[in-house]
């Protein structure tokens, strides 16, 4: 199967966004910057696209203009190993951005992310319907996901 590269449309801040993302994620780098030439449509020398890699996953940022903006119809999911990782990515990506609900946030460029701990799906999908319902109810009350709090809610020991 060919490799799939998400292409993220920005107005003019694609390079700044790519630089921000590679500063947040380990093993990440900008691999190429393509600039507009005399043919345009952007000003000659300005950034057209930025290719970058976030921990092995390639992305392209395009400075396509203000015609399109991000919305919640697409988000990038970060499966975090533990609560410390959740806290790290949540803090970095909400800086200048916005906390939403149930582990969702928008970064300062308007891109939606889901920051979730490994193990969350097990708690939410517990085979005991009462445990699952308590965990799901707790999740809906959260912005940043707290796996320990979800487990306590599932156990009926949250207060």
mmCIF file with all atom_site columns, C-alpha atoms in Angstrom:
data_model
loop_
_atom_site.group_PDB
_atom_site.id
_atom_site.type_symbol
_atom_site.label_atom_id
_atom_site.label_alt_id
_atom_site.label_comp_id
_atom_site.label_asym_id
_atom_site.label_entity_id
_atom_site.label_seq_id
_atom_site.pdbx_PDB_ins_code
_atom_site.Cartn_x
_atom_site.Cartn_y
_atom_site.Cartn_z
_atom_site.occupancy
_atom_site.B_iso_or_equiv
_atom_site.pdbx_formal_charge
_atom_site.auth_seq_id
_atom_site.auth_comp_id
_atom_site.auth_asym_id
_atom_site.auth_atom_id
_atom_site.pdbx_PDB_model_num
ATOM 1   C CA . UNK A 1 1   ? 0.000   0.000  0.000   1.00 0.00 ? 1   UNK A CA 1
ATOM 2   C CA . UNK A 1 2   ? 1.349   3.476  -0.750  1.00 0.00 ? 2   UNK A CA 1
ATOM 3   C CA . UNK A 1 3   ? 2.222   5.690  2.182   1.00 0.00 ? 3   UNK A CA 1
ATOM 4   C CA . UNK A 1 4   ? -0.515  8.161  3.144   1.00 0.00 ? 4   UNK A CA 1
ATOM 5   C CA . UNK A 1 5   ? 0.625   11.672 4.062   1.00 0.00 ? 5   UNK A CA 1
ATOM 6   C CA . UNK A 1 6   ? -1.886  14.001 5.699   1.00 0.00 ? 6   UNK A CA 1
ATOM 7   C CA . UNK A 1 7   ? -1.826  17.403 4.000   1.00 0.00 ? 7   UNK A CA 1
ATOM 8   C CA . UNK A 1 8   ? -2.723  20.222 6.397   1.00 0.00 ? 8   UNK A CA 1
ATOM 9   C CA . UNK A 1 9   ? -4.015  23.482 4.865   1.00 0.00 ? 9   UNK A CA 1
ATOM 10  C CA . UNK A 1 10  ? -2.932  26.707 6.544   1.00 0.00 ? 10  UNK A CA 1
ATOM 11  C CA . UNK A 1 11  ? -3.444  30.305 5.519   1.00 0.00 ? 11  UNK A CA 1
ATOM 12  C CA . UNK A 1 12  ? 0.181   31.483 5.773   1.00 0.00 ? 12  UNK A CA 1
ATOM 13  C CA . UNK A 1 13  ? 1.501   29.838 8.937   1.00 0.00 ? 13  UNK A CA 1
ATOM 14  C CA . UNK A 1 14  ? 2.397   26.347 7.668   1.00 0.00 ? 14  UNK A CA 1
ATOM 15  C CA . UNK A 1 15  ? 6.094   26.682 8.440   1.00 0.00 ? 15  UNK A CA 1
ATOM 16  C CA . UNK A 1 16  ? 5.439   28.039 11.934  1.00 0.00 ? 16  UNK A CA 1
ATOM 17  C CA . UNK A 1 17  ? 3.006   25.197 12.599  1.00 0.00 ? 17  UNK A CA 1
ATOM 18  C CA . UNK A 1 18  ? 5.445   22.565 11.329  1.00 0.00 ? 18  UNK A CA 1
ATOM 19  C CA . UNK A 1 19  ? 8.236   24.025 13.467  1.00 0.00 ? 19  UNK A CA 1
ATOM 20  C CA . UNK A 1 20  ? 5.914   23.950 16.475  1.00 0.00 ? 20  UNK A CA 1
ATOM 21  C CA . UNK A 1 21  ? 4.824   20.351 15.890  1.00 0.00 ? 21  UNK A CA 1
ATOM 22  C CA . UNK A 1 22  ? 8.390   19.057 15.446  1.00 0.00 ? 22  UNK A CA 1
ATOM 23  C CA . UNK A 1 23  ? 9.330   20.796 18.715  1.00 0.00 ? 23  UNK A CA 1
ATOM 24  C CA . UNK A 1 24  ? 6.529   18.938 20.537  1.00 0.00 ? 24  UNK A CA 1
ATOM 25  C CA . UNK A 1 25  ? 6.984   15.392 19.224  1.00 0.00 ? 25  UNK A CA 1
ATOM 26  C CA . UNK A 1 26  ? 10.180  13.343 19.664  1.00 0.00 ? 26  UNK A CA 1
ATOM 27  C CA . UNK A 1 27  ? 12.073  11.995 16.650  1.00 0.00 ? 27  UNK A CA 1
ATOM 28  C CA . UNK A 1 28  ? 10.582  14.687 14.431  1.00 0.00 ? 28  UNK A CA 1
ATOM 29  C CA . UNK A 1 29  ? 12.012  16.999 11.799  1.00 0.00 ? 29  UNK A CA 1
ATOM 30  C CA . UNK A 1 30  ? 11.264  19.244 8.865   1.00 0.00 ? 30  UNK A CA 1
ATOM 31  C CA . UNK A 1 31  ? 12.387  17.465 5.703   1.00 0.00 ? 31  UNK A CA 1
ATOM 32  C CA . UNK A 1 32  ? 11.690  19.992 2.944   1.00 0.00 ? 32  UNK A CA 1
ATOM 33  C CA . UNK A 1 33  ? 10.442  23.528 2.348   1.00 0.00 ? 33  UNK A CA 1
ATOM 34  C CA . UNK A 1 34  ? 9.106   24.465 -1.090  1.00 0.00 ? 34  UNK A CA 1
ATOM 35  C CA . UNK A 1 35  ? 8.713   28.156 -1.924  1.00 0.00 ? 35  UNK A CA 1
ATOM 36  C CA . UNK A 1 36  ? 6.489   29.927 -4.403  1.00 0.00 ? 36  UNK A CA 1
ATOM 37  C CA . UNK A 1 37  ? 8.235   31.015 -7.590  1.00 0.00 ? 37  UNK A CA 1
ATOM 38  C CA . UNK A 1 38  ? 7.484   33.944 -9.851  1.00 0.00 ? 38  UNK A CA 1
ATOM 39  C CA . UNK A 1 39  ? 4.407   32.135 -11.213 1.00 0.00 ? 39  UNK A CA 1
ATOM 40  C CA . UNK A 1 40  ? 2.668   32.481 -7.820  1.00 0.00 ? 40  UNK A CA 1
ATOM 41  C CA . UNK A 1 41  ? -0.044  32.500 -6.764  1.00 0.00 ? 41  UNK A CA 1
ATOM 42  C CA . UNK A 1 42  ? 1.745   33.385 -3.503  1.00 0.00 ? 42  UNK A CA 1
ATOM 43  C CA . UNK A 1 43  ? 4.498   35.981 -3.307  1.00 0.00 ? 43  UNK A CA 1
ATOM 44  C CA . UNK A 1 44  ? 7.750   34.732 -4.840  1.00 0.00 ? 44  UNK A CA 1
ATOM 45  C CA . UNK A 1 45  ? 9.986   33.294 -2.139  1.00 0.00 ? 45  UNK A CA 1
ATOM 46  C CA . UNK A 1 46  ? 7.197   32.753 0.376   1.00 0.00 ? 46  UNK A CA 1
ATOM 47  C CA . UNK A 1 47  ? 6.588   29.251 1.726   1.00 0.00 ? 47  UNK A CA 1
ATOM 48  C CA . UNK A 1 48  ? 4.237   27.073 -0.326  1.00 0.00 ? 48  UNK A CA 1
ATOM 49  C CA . UNK A 1 49  ? 4.662   23.717 1.464   1.00 0.00 ? 49  UNK A CA 1
ATOM 50  C CA . UNK A 1 50  ? 6.578   22.267 4.374   1.00 0.00 ? 50  UNK A CA 1
ATOM 51  C CA . UNK A 1 51  ? 7.170   18.527 4.560   1.00 0.00 ? 51  UNK A CA 1
ATOM 52  C CA . UNK A 1 52  ? 7.775   17.243 8.074   1.00 0.00 ? 52  UNK A CA 1
ATOM 53  C CA . UNK A 1 53  ? 7.820   14.008 10.028  1.00 0.00 ? 53  UNK A CA 1
ATOM 54  C CA . UNK A 1 54  ? 6.347   13.487 13.488  1.00 0.00 ? 54  UNK A CA 1
ATOM 55  C CA . UNK A 1 55  ? 7.936   10.398 15.025  1.00 0.00 ? 55  UNK A CA 1
ATOM 56  C CA . UNK A 1 56  ? 7.922   8.518  11.714  1.00 0.00 ? 56  UNK A CA 1
ATOM 57  C CA . UNK A 1 57  ? 4.614   9.809  10.304  1.00 0.00 ? 57  UNK A CA 1
ATOM 58  C CA . UNK A 1 58  ? 5.024   12.210 7.349   1.00 0.00 ? 58  UNK A CA 1
ATOM 59  C CA . UNK A 1 59  ? 2.881   15.331 7.000   1.00 0.00 ? 59  UNK A CA 1
ATOM 60  C CA . UNK A 1 60  ? 2.741   18.247 4.606   1.00 0.00 ? 60  UNK A CA 1
ATOM 61  C CA . UNK A 1 61  ? 1.697   21.763 5.565   1.00 0.00 ? 61  UNK A CA 1
ATOM 62  C CA . UNK A 1 62  ? 0.501   23.924 2.696   1.00 0.00 ? 62  UNK A CA 1
ATOM 63  C CA . UNK A 1 63  ? 0.079   27.671 2.794   1.00 0.00 ? 63  UNK A CA 1
ATOM 64  C CA . UNK A 1 64  ? -2.993  27.750 0.611   1.00 0.00 ? 64  UNK A CA 1
ATOM 65  C CA . UNK A 1 65  ? -4.657  30.922 1.825   1.00 0.00 ? 65  UNK A CA 1
ATOM 66  C CA . UNK A 1 66  ? -7.698  31.696 3.963   1.00 0.00 ? 66  UNK A CA 1
ATOM 67  C CA . UNK A 1 67  ? -10.285 29.813 1.867   1.00 0.00 ? 67  UNK A CA 1
ATOM 68  C CA . UNK A 1 68  ? -10.285 26.725 4.111   1.00 0.00 ? 68  UNK A CA 1
ATOM 69  C CA . UNK A 1 69  ? -9.876  26.315 7.847   1.00 0.00 ? 69  UNK A CA 1
ATOM 70  C CA . UNK A 1 70  ? -9.706  23.347 10.177  1.00 0.00 ? 70  UNK A CA 1
ATOM 71  C CA . UNK A 1 71  ? -12.784 22.049 11.942  1.00 0.00 ? 71  UNK A CA 1
ATOM 72  C CA . UNK A 1 72  ? -13.575 19.106 14.188  1.00 0.00 ? 72  UNK A CA 1
ATOM 73  C CA . UNK A 1 73  ? -14.444 16.869 11.230  1.00 0.00 ? 73  UNK A CA 1
ATOM 74  C CA . UNK A 1 74  ? -10.817 15.734 11.359  1.00 0.00 ? 74  UNK A CA 1
ATOM 75  C CA . UNK A 1 75  ? -8.494  15.325 14.298  1.00 0.00 ? 75  UNK A CA 1
ATOM 76  C CA . UNK A 1 76  ? -5.162  13.718 15.027  1.00 0.00 ? 76  UNK A CA 1
ATOM 77  C CA . UNK A 1 77  ? -5.168  11.078 17.773  1.00 0.00 ? 77  UNK A CA 1
ATOM 78  C CA . UNK A 1 78  ? -2.233  10.685 20.146  1.00 0.00 ? 78  UNK A CA 1
ATOM 79  C CA . UNK A 1 79  ? -2.236  7.353  22.001  1.00 0.00 ? 79  UNK A CA 1
ATOM 80  C CA . UNK A 1 80  ? -0.266  8.139  25.134  1.00 0.00 ? 80  UNK A CA 1
ATOM 81  C CA . UNK A 1 81  ? 1.547   5.465  27.159  1.00 0.00 ? 81  UNK A CA 1
ATOM 82  C CA . UNK A 1 82  ? 0.586   6.966  30.534  1.00 0.00 ? 82  UNK A CA 1
ATOM 83  C CA . UNK A 1 83  ? -0.825  10.002 32.314  1.00 0.00 ? 83  UNK A CA 1
ATOM 84  C CA . UNK A 1 84  ? 2.511   11.820 32.210  1.00 0.00 ? 84  UNK A CA 1
ATOM 85  C CA . UNK A 1 85  ? 2.437   11.632 28.401  1.00 0.00 ? 85  UNK A CA 1
ATOM 86  C CA . UNK A 1 86  ? -1.184  12.809 28.346  1.00 0.00 ? 86  UNK A CA 1
ATOM 87  C CA . UNK A 1 87  ? -0.219  15.769 30.529  1.00 0.00 ? 87  UNK A CA 1
ATOM 88  C CA . UNK A 1 88  ? 2.815   16.604 28.372  1.00 0.00 ? 88  UNK A CA 1
ATOM 89  C CA . UNK A 1 89  ? 0.966   16.645 25.035  1.00 0.00 ? 89  UNK A CA 1
ATOM 90  C CA . UNK A 1 90  ? -2.088  18.320 26.514  1.00 0.00 ? 90  UNK A CA 1
ATOM 91  C CA . UNK A 1 91  ? -0.018  21.134 27.993  1.00 0.00 ? 91  UNK A CA 1
ATOM 92  C CA . UNK A 1 92  ? 2.060   21.648 24.831  1.00 0.00 ? 92  UNK A CA 1
ATOM 93  C CA . UNK A 1 93  ? -0.854  21.552 22.386  1.00 0.00 ? 93  UNK A CA 1
ATOM 94  C CA . UNK A 1 94  ? -3.282  23.669 24.426  1.00 0.00 ? 94  UNK A CA 1
ATOM 95  C CA . UNK A 1 95  ? -0.677  26.429 24.878  1.00 0.00 ? 95  UNK A CA 1
ATOM 96  C CA . UNK A 1 96  ? -2.296  29.190 22.854  1.00 0.00 ? 96  UNK A CA 1
ATOM 97  C CA . UNK A 1 97  ? -5.057  26.763 21.885  1.00 0.00 ? 97  UNK A CA 1
ATOM 98  C CA . UNK A 1 98  ? -8.280  25.609 23.461  1.00 0.00 ? 98  UNK A CA 1
ATOM 99  C CA . UNK A 1 99  ? -9.366  22.729 25.668  1.00 0.00 ? 99  UNK A CA 1
ATOM 100 C CA . UNK A 1 100 ? -12.521 21.099 24.340  1.00 0.00 ? 100 UNK A CA 1
ATOM 101 C CA . UNK A 1 101 ? -14.027 17.924 25.842  1.00 0.00 ? 101 UNK A CA 1
ATOM 102 C CA . UNK A 1 102 ? -13.365 14.188 26.250  1.00 0.00 ? 102 UNK A CA 1
ATOM 103 C CA . UNK A 1 103 ? -9.655  14.463 25.478  1.00 0.00 ? 103 UNK A CA 1
ATOM 104 C CA . UNK A 1 104 ? -10.135 16.780 22.483  1.00 0.00 ? 104 UNK A CA 1
ATOM 105 C CA . UNK A 1 105 ? -8.367  20.094 22.041  1.00 0.00 ? 105 UNK A CA 1
ATOM 106 C CA . UNK A 1 106 ? -7.612  22.635 19.357  1.00 0.00 ? 106 UNK A CA 1
ATOM 107 C CA . UNK A 1 107 ? -4.043  23.868 19.041  1.00 0.00 ? 107 UNK A CA 1
ATOM 108 C CA . UNK A 1 108 ? -3.106  27.488 18.363  1.00 0.00 ? 108 UNK A CA 1
ATOM 109 C CA . UNK A 1 109 ? -3.443  26.831 14.613  1.00 0.00 ? 109 UNK A CA 1
ATOM 110 C CA . UNK A 1 110 ? -6.986  25.478 14.948  1.00 0.00 ? 110 UNK A CA 1
ATOM 111 C CA . UNK A 1 111 ? -6.072  21.818 14.341  1.00 0.00 ? 111 UNK A CA 1
ATOM 112 C CA . UNK A 1 112 ? -8.024  19.354 16.498  1.00 0.00 ? 112 UNK A CA 1
ATOM 113 C CA . UNK A 1 113 ? -6.210  16.668 18.471  1.00 0.00 ? 113 UNK A CA 1
ATOM 114 C CA . UNK A 1 114 ? -7.353  13.819 20.695  1.00 0.00 ? 114 UNK A CA 1
ATOM 115 C CA . UNK A 1 115 ? -4.964  13.099 23.546  1.00 0.00 ? 115 UNK A CA 1
ATOM 116 C CA . UNK A 1 116 ? -5.859  9.771  25.130  1.00 0.00 ? 116 UNK A CA 1
ATOM 117 C CA . UNK A 1 117 ? -4.135  7.256  27.360  1.00 0.00 ? 117 UNK A CA 1
ATOM 118 C CA . UNK A 1 118 ? -3.671  3.654  26.304  1.00 0.00 ? 118 UNK A CA 1
ATOM 119 C CA . UNK A 1 119 ? -6.199  1.725  28.362  1.00 0.00 ? 119 UNK A CA 1
ATOM 120 C CA . UNK A 1 120 ? -9.008  4.234  28.028  1.00 0.00 ? 120 UNK A CA 1
ATOM 121 C CA . UNK A 1 121 ? -10.890 2.107  25.493  1.00 0.00 ? 121 UNK A CA 1
ATOM 122 C CA . UNK A 1 122 ? -10.723 -0.886 27.848  1.00 0.00 ? 122 UNK A CA 1
ATOM 123 C CA . UNK A 1 123 ? -12.345 1.102  30.647  1.00 0.00 ? 123 UNK A CA 1
ATOM 124 C CA . UNK A 1 124 ? -14.997 2.681  28.404  1.00 0.00 ? 124 UNK A CA 1
ATOM 125 C CA . UNK A 1 125 ? -15.750 -0.661 26.756  1.00 0.00 ? 125 UNK A CA 1
ATOM 126 C CA . UNK A 1 126 ? -15.850 -2.698 29.968  1.00 0.00 ? 126 UNK A CA 1
ATOM 127 C CA . UNK A 1 127 ? -18.054 -5.778 29.455  1.00 0.00 ? 127 UNK A CA 1
ATOM 128 C CA . UNK A 1 128 ? -19.979 -4.821 32.604  1.00 0.00 ? 128 UNK A CA 1
ATOM 129 C CA . UNK A 1 129 ? -22.509 -2.248 31.312  1.00 0.00 ? 129 UNK A CA 1
ATOM 130 C CA . UNK A 1 130 ? -22.735 -0.444 34.665  1.00 0.00 ? 130 UNK A CA 1
ATOM 131 C CA . UNK A 1 131 ? -18.937 0.001  34.861  1.00 0.00 ? 131 UNK A CA 1
ATOM 132 C CA . UNK A 1 132 ? -18.791 1.163  31.271  1.00 0.00 ? 132 UNK A CA 1
ATOM 133 C CA . UNK A 1 133 ? -21.646 3.626  31.763  1.00 0.00 ? 133 UNK A CA 1
ATOM 134 C CA . UNK A 1 134 ? -20.020 5.155  34.865  1.00 0.00 ? 134 UNK A CA 1
ATOM 135 C CA . UNK A 1 135 ? -16.714 5.549  32.998  1.00 0.00 ? 135 UNK A CA 1
ATOM 136 C CA . UNK A 1 136 ? -18.331 7.097  29.932  1.00 0.00 ? 136 UNK A CA 1
ATOM 137 C CA . UNK A 1 137 ? -20.303 9.517  32.114  1.00 0.00 ? 137 UNK A CA 1
ATOM 138 C CA . UNK A 1 138 ? -17.071 10.544 33.846  1.00 0.00 ? 138 UNK A CA 1
ATOM 139 C CA . UNK A 1 139 ? -15.306 11.021 30.506  1.00 0.00 ? 139 UNK A CA 1
ATOM 140 C CA . UNK A 1 140 ? -18.019 13.394 29.286  1.00 0.00 ? 140 UNK A CA 1
ATOM 141 C CA . UNK A 1 141 ? -17.347 15.591 32.311  1.00 0.00 ? 141 UNK A CA 1
ATOM 142 C CA . UNK A 1 142 ? -13.608 15.810 31.500  1.00 0.00 ? 142 UNK A CA 1
ATOM 143 C CA . UNK A 1 143 ? -11.622 17.996 29.197  1.00 0.00 ? 143 UNK A CA 1
ATOM 144 C CA . UNK A 1 144 ? -8.181  16.364 29.622  1.00 0.00 ? 144 UNK A CA 1
ATOM 145 C CA . UNK A 1 145 ? -8.569  12.618 30.140  1.00 0.00 ? 145 UNK A CA 1
ATOM 146 C CA . UNK A 1 146 ? -7.557  11.270 33.538  1.00 0.00 ? 146 UNK A CA 1
ATOM 147 C CA . UNK A 1 147 ? -7.350  7.481  33.281  1.00 0.00 ? 147 UNK A CA 1
ATOM 148 C CA . UNK A 1 148 ? -7.183  6.959  37.058  1.00 0.00 ? 148 UNK A CA 1
ATOM 149 C CA . UNK A 1 149 ? -10.374 8.996  37.458  1.00 0.00 ? 149 UNK A CA 1
ATOM 150 C CA . UNK A 1 150 ? -12.060 6.967  34.706  1.00 0.00 ? 150 UNK A CA 1
ATOM 151 C CA . UNK A 1 151 ? -11.093 3.736  36.453  1.00 0.00 ? 151 UNK A CA 1
ATOM 152 C CA . UNK A 1 152 ? -12.341 5.080  39.794  1.00 0.00 ? 152 UNK A CA 1
ATOM 153 C CA . UNK A 1 153 ? -15.623 6.071  38.175  1.00 0.00 ? 153 UNK A CA 1
ATOM 154 C CA . UNK A 1 154 ? -15.963 2.614  36.619  1.00 0.00 ? 154 UNK A CA 1
ATOM 155 C CA . UNK A 1 155 ? -15.311 1.079  40.057  1.00 0.00 ? 155 UNK A CA 1
ATOM 156 C CA . UNK A 1 156 ? -17.890 3.410  41.603  1.00 0.00 ? 156 UNK A CA 1
ATOM 157 C CA . UNK A 1 157 ? -15.232 4.848  43.948  1.00 0.00 ? 157 UNK A CA 1
ATOM 158 C CA . UNK A 1 158 ? -15.004 8.376  42.502  1.00 0.00 ? 158 UNK A CA 1
ATOM 159 C CA . UNK A 1 159 ? -16.150 11.137 44.776  1.00 0.00 ? 159 UNK A CA 1
#
